[in-house]
mmCIF file with all atom_site columns, C-alpha atoms in Angstrom:
data_model
loop_
_atom_site.group_PDB
_atom_site.id
_atom_site.type_symbol
_atom_site.label_atom_id
_atom_site.label_alt_id
_atom_site.label_comp_id
_atom_site.label_asym_id
_atom_site.label_entity_id
_atom_site.label_seq_id
_atom_site.pdbx_PDB_ins_code
_atom_site.Cartn_x
_atom_site.Cartn_y
_atom_site.Cartn_z
_atom_site.occupancy
_atom_site.B_iso_or_equiv
_atom_site.pdbx_formal_charge
_atom_site.auth_seq_id
_atom_site.auth_comp_id
_atom_site.auth_asym_id
_atom_site.auth_atom_id
_atom_site.pdbx_PDB_model_num
ATOM 1   C CA . UNK V 1 1   ? -269.824 70.867 -57.633 1.00 0.00 ? 1432 UNK V CA 1
ATOM 2   C CA . UNK V 1 2   ? -272.637 70.876 -55.080 1.00 0.00 ? 1433 UNK V CA 1
ATOM 3   C CA . UNK V 1 3   ? -272.339 74.647 -54.768 1.00 0.00 ? 1434 UNK V CA 1
ATOM 4   C CA . UNK V 1 4   ? -272.688 75.008 -58.545 1.00 0.00 ? 1435 UNK V CA 1
ATOM 5   C CA . UNK V 1 5   ? -275.805 72.790 -58.559 1.00 0.00 ? 1436 UNK V CA 1
ATOM 6   C CA . UNK V 1 6   ? -277.290 74.842 -55.719 1.00 0.00 ? 1437 UNK V CA 1
ATOM 7   C CA . UNK V 1 7   ? -276.528 78.075 -57.573 1.00 0.00 ? 1438 UNK V CA 1
ATOM 8   C CA . UNK V 1 8   ? -278.126 76.772 -60.785 1.00 0.00 ? 1439 UNK V CA 1
ATOM 9   C CA . UNK V 1 9   ? -281.191 75.586 -58.864 1.00 0.00 ? 1440 UNK V CA 1
ATOM 10  C CA . UNK V 1 10  ? -281.559 79.028 -57.270 1.00 0.00 ? 1441 UNK V CA 1
ATOM 11  C CA . UNK V 1 11  ? -281.243 80.766 -60.640 1.00 0.00 ? 1442 UNK V CA 1
ATOM 12  C CA . UNK V 1 12  ? -283.820 78.360 -62.100 1.00 0.00 ? 1443 UNK V CA 1
ATOM 13  C CA . UNK V 1 13  ? -286.254 79.061 -59.239 1.00 0.00 ? 1444 UNK V CA 1
ATOM 14  C CA . UNK V 1 14  ? -285.816 82.826 -59.557 1.00 0.00 ? 1445 UNK V CA 1
ATOM 15  C CA . UNK V 1 15  ? -286.420 82.707 -63.315 1.00 0.00 ? 1446 UNK V CA 1
ATOM 16  C CA . UNK V 1 16  ? -289.623 80.723 -62.883 1.00 0.00 ? 1447 UNK V CA 1
ATOM 17  C CA . UNK V 1 17  ? -290.971 82.765 -59.960 1.00 0.00 ? 1448 UNK V CA 1
ATOM 18  C CA . UNK V 1 18  ? -290.033 86.162 -61.401 1.00 0.00 ? 1449 UNK V CA 1
ATOM 19  C CA . UNK V 1 19  ? -291.436 85.599 -64.892 1.00 0.00 ? 1450 UNK V CA 1
ATOM 20  C CA . UNK V 1 20  ? -293.756 88.498 -65.691 1.00 0.00 ? 1451 UNK V CA 1
ATOM 21  C CA . UNK V 1 21  ? -297.327 87.696 -66.731 1.00 0.00 ? 1452 UNK V CA 1
ATOM 22  C CA . UNK V 1 22  ? -297.037 89.908 -69.816 1.00 0.00 ? 1453 UNK V CA 1
ATOM 23  C CA . UNK V 1 23  ? -293.764 88.391 -71.021 1.00 0.00 ? 1454 UNK V CA 1
ATOM 24  C CA . UNK V 1 24  ? -293.247 88.600 -74.772 1.00 0.00 ? 1455 UNK V CA 1
ATOM 25  C CA . UNK V 1 25  ? -290.693 86.448 -76.543 1.00 0.00 ? 1456 UNK V CA 1
ATOM 26  C CA . UNK V 1 26  ? -288.585 88.817 -78.669 1.00 0.00 ? 1457 UNK V CA 1
ATOM 27  C CA . UNK V 1 27  ? -286.242 86.210 -80.089 1.00 0.00 ? 1458 UNK V CA 1
ATOM 28  C CA . UNK V 1 28  ? -286.359 82.540 -80.947 1.00 0.00 ? 1459 UNK V CA 1
ATOM 29  C CA . UNK V 1 29  ? -286.734 80.317 -77.906 1.00 0.00 ? 1460 UNK V CA 1
ATOM 30  C CA . UNK V 1 30  ? -283.699 78.157 -77.274 1.00 0.00 ? 1461 UNK V CA 1
ATOM 31  C CA . UNK V 1 31  ? -284.910 74.584 -77.040 1.00 0.00 ? 1462 UNK V CA 1
ATOM 32  C CA . UNK V 1 32  ? -283.226 72.924 -74.030 1.00 0.00 ? 1463 UNK V CA 1
ATOM 33  C CA . UNK V 1 33  ? -280.852 70.140 -75.009 1.00 0.00 ? 1464 UNK V CA 1
ATOM 34  C CA . UNK V 1 34  ? -280.215 67.601 -72.273 1.00 0.00 ? 1465 UNK V CA 1
ATOM 35  C CA . UNK V 1 35  ? -276.581 67.580 -71.176 1.00 0.00 ? 1466 UNK V CA 1
ATOM 36  C CA . UNK V 1 36  ? -275.715 70.989 -72.626 1.00 0.00 ? 1467 UNK V CA 1
ATOM 37  C CA . UNK V 1 37  ? -273.929 73.578 -70.490 1.00 0.00 ? 1468 UNK V CA 1
ATOM 38  C CA . UNK V 1 38  ? -276.942 75.907 -70.703 1.00 0.00 ? 1469 UNK V CA 1
ATOM 39  C CA . UNK V 1 39  ? -279.644 73.265 -70.165 1.00 0.00 ? 1470 UNK V CA 1
ATOM 40  C CA . UNK V 1 40  ? -280.869 74.555 -66.778 1.00 0.00 ? 1471 UNK V CA 1
ATOM 41  C CA . UNK V 1 41  ? -281.084 78.175 -67.967 1.00 0.00 ? 1472 UNK V CA 1
ATOM 42  C CA . UNK V 1 42  ? -282.771 77.153 -71.241 1.00 0.00 ? 1473 UNK V CA 1
ATOM 43  C CA . UNK V 1 43  ? -285.286 74.996 -69.350 1.00 0.00 ? 1474 UNK V CA 1
ATOM 44  C CA . UNK V 1 44  ? -286.023 77.840 -66.900 1.00 0.00 ? 1475 UNK V CA 1
ATOM 45  C CA . UNK V 1 45  ? -286.638 80.201 -69.832 1.00 0.00 ? 1476 UNK V CA 1
ATOM 46  C CA . UNK V 1 46  ? -288.948 77.677 -71.526 1.00 0.00 ? 1477 UNK V CA 1
ATOM 47  C CA . UNK V 1 47  ? -290.949 77.198 -68.305 1.00 0.00 ? 1478 UNK V CA 1
ATOM 48  C CA . UNK V 1 48  ? -291.213 80.956 -67.787 1.00 0.00 ? 1479 UNK V CA 1
ATOM 49  C CA . UNK V 1 49  ? -292.424 81.293 -71.370 1.00 0.00 ? 1480 UNK V CA 1
ATOM 50  C CA . UNK V 1 50  ? -295.012 78.515 -70.964 1.00 0.00 ? 1481 UNK V CA 1
ATOM 51  C CA . UNK V 1 51  ? -296.376 80.016 -67.748 1.00 0.00 ? 1482 UNK V CA 1
ATOM 52  C CA . UNK V 1 52  ? -296.682 83.492 -69.205 1.00 0.00 ? 1483 UNK V CA 1
ATOM 53  C CA . UNK V 1 53  ? -298.956 82.481 -72.078 1.00 0.00 ? 1484 UNK V CA 1
ATOM 54  C CA . UNK V 1 54  ? -302.675 81.738 -72.027 1.00 0.00 ? 1485 UNK V CA 1
ATOM 55  C CA . UNK V 1 55  ? -303.875 78.168 -72.145 1.00 0.00 ? 1486 UNK V CA 1
ATOM 56  C CA . UNK V 1 56  ? -306.248 76.426 -74.470 1.00 0.00 ? 1487 UNK V CA 1
ATOM 57  C CA . UNK V 1 57  ? -308.161 73.209 -73.976 1.00 0.00 ? 1488 UNK V CA 1
ATOM 58  C CA . UNK V 1 58  ? -307.443 70.114 -75.976 1.00 0.00 ? 1489 UNK V CA 1
ATOM 59  C CA . UNK V 1 59  ? -309.344 70.261 -79.238 1.00 0.00 ? 1490 UNK V CA 1
ATOM 60  C CA . UNK V 1 60  ? -310.867 67.431 -81.182 1.00 0.00 ? 1491 UNK V CA 1
ATOM 61  C CA . UNK V 1 61  ? -310.974 67.180 -84.963 1.00 0.00 ? 1492 UNK V CA 1
ATOM 62  C CA . UNK V 1 62  ? -314.548 68.491 -84.894 1.00 0.00 ? 1493 UNK V CA 1
ATOM 63  C CA . UNK V 1 63  ? -313.413 71.677 -83.090 1.00 0.00 ? 1494 UNK V CA 1
ATOM 64  C CA . UNK V 1 64  ? -311.456 73.074 -86.002 1.00 0.00 ? 1495 UNK V CA 1
ATOM 65  C CA . UNK V 1 65  ? -308.491 72.603 -88.270 1.00 0.00 ? 1496 UNK V CA 1
ATOM 66  C CA . UNK V 1 66  ? -305.938 69.925 -87.509 1.00 0.00 ? 1497 UNK V CA 1
ATOM 67  C CA . UNK V 1 67  ? -303.018 71.123 -85.438 1.00 0.00 ? 1498 UNK V CA 1
ATOM 68  C CA . UNK V 1 68  ? -299.402 69.993 -85.739 1.00 0.00 ? 1499 UNK V CA 1
ATOM 69  C CA . UNK V 1 69  ? -299.030 66.365 -84.700 1.00 0.00 ? 1500 UNK V CA 1
ATOM 70  C CA . UNK V 1 70  ? -296.317 65.760 -82.093 1.00 0.00 ? 1501 UNK V CA 1
ATOM 71  C CA . UNK V 1 71  ? -297.079 62.208 -80.995 1.00 0.00 ? 1502 UNK V CA 1
ATOM 72  C CA . UNK V 1 72  ? -299.626 60.355 -78.856 1.00 0.00 ? 1503 UNK V CA 1
ATOM 73  C CA . UNK V 1 73  ? -300.689 60.119 -75.217 1.00 0.00 ? 1504 UNK V CA 1
ATOM 74  C CA . UNK V 1 74  ? -303.047 58.097 -73.051 1.00 0.00 ? 1505 UNK V CA 1
ATOM 75  C CA . UNK V 1 75  ? -305.194 59.651 -70.316 1.00 0.00 ? 1506 UNK V CA 1
ATOM 76  C CA . UNK V 1 76  ? -306.774 58.417 -67.099 1.00 0.00 ? 1507 UNK V CA 1
ATOM 77  C CA . UNK V 1 77  ? -309.620 57.723 -66.726 1.00 0.00 ? 1508 UNK V CA 1
ATOM 78  C CA . UNK V 1 78  ? -309.713 56.460 -70.268 1.00 0.00 ? 1509 UNK V CA 1
ATOM 79  C CA . UNK V 1 79  ? -312.920 55.114 -71.727 1.00 0.00 ? 1510 UNK V CA 1
ATOM 80  C CA . UNK V 1 80  ? -311.364 54.992 -75.201 1.00 0.00 ? 1511 UNK V CA 1
ATOM 81  C CA . UNK V 1 81  ? -308.485 52.507 -75.603 1.00 0.00 ? 1512 UNK V CA 1
ATOM 82  C CA . UNK V 1 82  ? -307.008 54.459 -78.524 1.00 0.00 ? 1513 UNK V CA 1
ATOM 83  C CA . UNK V 1 83  ? -304.265 56.936 -77.619 1.00 0.00 ? 1514 UNK V CA 1
ATOM 84  C CA . UNK V 1 84  ? -305.035 60.616 -78.100 1.00 0.00 ? 1515 UNK V CA 1
ATOM 85  C CA . UNK V 1 85  ? -303.029 62.879 -80.410 1.00 0.00 ? 1516 UNK V CA 1
ATOM 86  C CA . UNK V 1 86  ? -300.377 65.080 -78.799 1.00 0.00 ? 1517 UNK V CA 1
ATOM 87  C CA . UNK V 1 87  ? -300.803 68.367 -80.671 1.00 0.00 ? 1518 UNK V CA 1
ATOM 88  C CA . UNK V 1 88  ? -299.420 71.881 -80.856 1.00 0.00 ? 1519 UNK V CA 1
ATOM 89  C CA . UNK V 1 89  ? -300.987 74.765 -82.709 1.00 0.00 ? 1520 UNK V CA 1
ATOM 90  C CA . UNK V 1 90  ? -297.713 76.415 -83.708 1.00 0.00 ? 1521 UNK V CA 1
ATOM 91  C CA . UNK V 1 91  ? -298.242 79.332 -81.319 1.00 0.00 ? 1522 UNK V CA 1
ATOM 92  C CA . UNK V 1 92  ? -296.500 77.602 -78.408 1.00 0.00 ? 1523 UNK V CA 1
ATOM 93  C CA . UNK V 1 93  ? -299.511 77.837 -76.090 1.00 0.00 ? 1524 UNK V CA 1
ATOM 94  C CA . UNK V 1 94  ? -299.951 75.672 -73.003 1.00 0.00 ? 1525 UNK V CA 1
ATOM 95  C CA . UNK V 1 95  ? -302.674 73.054 -73.479 1.00 0.00 ? 1526 UNK V CA 1
ATOM 96  C CA . UNK V 1 96  ? -304.807 71.670 -70.627 1.00 0.00 ? 1527 UNK V CA 1
ATOM 97  C CA . UNK V 1 97  ? -306.172 68.153 -70.404 1.00 0.00 ? 1528 UNK V CA 1
ATOM 98  C CA . UNK V 1 98  ? -309.948 67.834 -70.355 1.00 0.00 ? 1529 UNK V CA 1
ATOM 99  C CA . UNK V 1 99  ? -311.312 68.488 -66.835 1.00 0.00 ? 1530 UNK V CA 1
ATOM 100 C CA . UNK V 1 100 ? -311.063 65.371 -64.675 1.00 0.00 ? 1531 UNK V CA 1
ATOM 101 C CA . UNK V 1 101 ? -308.425 63.733 -66.894 1.00 0.00 ? 1532 UNK V CA 1
ATOM 102 C CA . UNK V 1 102 ? -304.683 63.392 -66.461 1.00 0.00 ? 1533 UNK V CA 1
ATOM 103 C CA . UNK V 1 103 ? -302.080 62.202 -68.919 1.00 0.00 ? 1534 UNK V CA 1
ATOM 104 C CA . UNK V 1 104 ? -300.531 58.854 -67.974 1.00 0.00 ? 1535 UNK V CA 1
ATOM 105 C CA . UNK V 1 105 ? -298.104 57.994 -70.766 1.00 0.00 ? 1536 UNK V CA 1
ATOM 106 C CA . UNK V 1 106 ? -296.776 59.999 -73.705 1.00 0.00 ? 1537 UNK V CA 1
ATOM 107 C CA . UNK V 1 107 ? -294.672 59.548 -76.820 1.00 0.00 ? 1538 UNK V CA 1
ATOM 108 C CA . UNK V 1 108 ? -293.267 62.696 -78.458 1.00 0.00 ? 1539 UNK V CA 1
ATOM 109 C CA . UNK V 1 109 ? -292.177 61.624 -81.917 1.00 0.00 ? 1540 UNK V CA 1
ATOM 110 C CA . UNK V 1 110 ? -292.178 64.847 -83.936 1.00 0.00 ? 1541 UNK V CA 1
ATOM 111 C CA . UNK V 1 111 ? -291.993 68.074 -81.871 1.00 0.00 ? 1542 UNK V CA 1
ATOM 112 C CA . UNK V 1 112 ? -288.681 69.644 -80.885 1.00 0.00 ? 1543 UNK V CA 1
ATOM 113 C CA . UNK V 1 113 ? -289.365 69.834 -77.158 1.00 0.00 ? 1544 UNK V CA 1
ATOM 114 C CA . UNK V 1 114 ? -292.362 69.172 -74.892 1.00 0.00 ? 1545 UNK V CA 1
ATOM 115 C CA . UNK V 1 115 ? -292.889 69.838 -71.178 1.00 0.00 ? 1546 UNK V CA 1
ATOM 116 C CA . UNK V 1 116 ? -295.547 68.205 -68.991 1.00 0.00 ? 1547 UNK V CA 1
ATOM 117 C CA . UNK V 1 117 ? -296.900 69.787 -65.766 1.00 0.00 ? 1548 UNK V CA 1
ATOM 118 C CA . UNK V 1 118 ? -298.981 68.465 -62.868 1.00 0.00 ? 1549 UNK V CA 1
ATOM 119 C CA . UNK V 1 119 ? -301.330 71.478 -62.790 1.00 0.00 ? 1550 UNK V CA 1
ATOM 120 C CA . UNK V 1 120 ? -303.430 73.381 -65.324 1.00 0.00 ? 1551 UNK V CA 1
ATOM 121 C CA . UNK V 1 121 ? -301.877 76.249 -67.258 1.00 0.00 ? 1552 UNK V CA 1
ATOM 122 C CA . UNK V 1 122 ? -298.365 74.735 -67.216 1.00 0.00 ? 1553 UNK V CA 1
ATOM 123 C CA . UNK V 1 123 ? -298.066 75.437 -63.495 1.00 0.00 ? 1554 UNK V CA 1
ATOM 124 C CA . UNK V 1 124 ? -297.143 73.123 -60.655 1.00 0.00 ? 1555 UNK V CA 1
ATOM 125 C CA . UNK V 1 125 ? -294.285 70.663 -60.855 1.00 0.00 ? 1556 UNK V CA 1
ATOM 126 C CA . UNK V 1 126 ? -292.546 69.855 -64.113 1.00 0.00 ? 1557 UNK V CA 1
ATOM 127 C CA . UNK V 1 127 ? -293.354 66.145 -64.474 1.00 0.00 ? 1558 UNK V CA 1
ATOM 128 C CA . UNK V 1 128 ? -291.108 65.457 -67.480 1.00 0.00 ? 1559 UNK V CA 1
ATOM 129 C CA . UNK V 1 129 ? -289.554 67.137 -70.516 1.00 0.00 ? 1560 UNK V CA 1
ATOM 130 C CA . UNK V 1 130 ? -287.996 65.780 -73.690 1.00 0.00 ? 1561 UNK V CA 1
ATOM 131 C CA . UNK V 1 131 ? -287.466 66.277 -77.369 1.00 0.00 ? 1562 UNK V CA 1
ATOM 132 C CA . UNK V 1 132 ? -288.576 63.817 -80.032 1.00 0.00 ? 1563 UNK V CA 1
ATOM 133 C CA . UNK V 1 133 ? -287.805 60.125 -79.604 1.00 0.00 ? 1564 UNK V CA 1
ATOM 134 C CA . UNK V 1 134 ? -289.558 57.789 -82.015 1.00 0.00 ? 1565 UNK V CA 1
ATOM 135 C CA . UNK V 1 135 ? -289.019 54.678 -79.909 1.00 0.00 ? 1566 UNK V CA 1
ATOM 136 C CA . UNK V 1 136 ? -289.781 55.891 -76.392 1.00 0.00 ? 1567 UNK V CA 1
ATOM 137 C CA . UNK V 1 137 ? -292.991 56.130 -74.413 1.00 0.00 ? 1568 UNK V CA 1
ATOM 138 C CA . UNK V 1 138 ? -292.689 57.837 -71.035 1.00 0.00 ? 1569 UNK V CA 1
ATOM 139 C CA . UNK V 1 139 ? -294.920 57.523 -68.003 1.00 0.00 ? 1570 UNK V CA 1
ATOM 140 C CA . UNK V 1 140 ? -296.072 61.005 -66.958 1.00 0.00 ? 1571 UNK V CA 1
ATOM 141 C CA . UNK V 1 141 ? -298.646 60.374 -64.203 1.00 0.00 ? 1572 UNK V CA 1
ATOM 142 C CA . UNK V 1 142 ? -300.580 63.380 -62.862 1.00 0.00 ? 1573 UNK V CA 1
ATOM 143 C CA . UNK V 1 143 ? -299.963 65.520 -65.965 1.00 0.00 ? 1574 UNK V CA 1
ATOM 144 C CA . UNK V 1 144 ? -302.770 68.073 -66.368 1.00 0.00 ? 1575 UNK V CA 1
ATOM 145 C CA . UNK V 1 145 ? -301.174 70.369 -68.980 1.00 0.00 ? 1576 UNK V CA 1
ATOM 146 C CA . UNK V 1 146 ? -298.406 70.412 -71.558 1.00 0.00 ? 1577 UNK V CA 1
ATOM 147 C CA . UNK V 1 147 ? -296.648 72.635 -74.037 1.00 0.00 ? 1578 UNK V CA 1
ATOM 148 C CA . UNK V 1 148 ? -294.847 71.506 -77.165 1.00 0.00 ? 1579 UNK V CA 1
ATOM 149 C CA . UNK V 1 149 ? -292.510 73.689 -79.176 1.00 0.00 ? 1580 UNK V CA 1
ATOM 150 C CA . UNK V 1 150 ? -292.432 72.723 -82.830 1.00 0.00 ? 1581 UNK V CA 1
#
């Protein structure tokens, strides 16, 4: 069993490291489902996809049309006690936190699958990943970027 885990970890690492910068998704992305036999491979593919796409900064309502609502999150430092909206624009693009801010806690209530990273551009360590859960808030300290697949 340990050998299988090591093999899967190596495959995961190779997929993430070897992802080309000009990667184009030619078929529907398989959303990783926790506990499935293909979870590690699906997660590696989703990370490779996220890292191969340009990032955008978090937009406010004044910046343009409303994006798809996934849930809510709270940042640090936070001068506004109201949680921010967790959004996706439907193009599956990595979204950065505002400079100097990190996400501290998140609740994904509506998007199929979201991943949270400790560096800009969906790089660095994967802090957490999960599909929708209406009753769960998760601590995600250090998160600087995220991607949600609707």
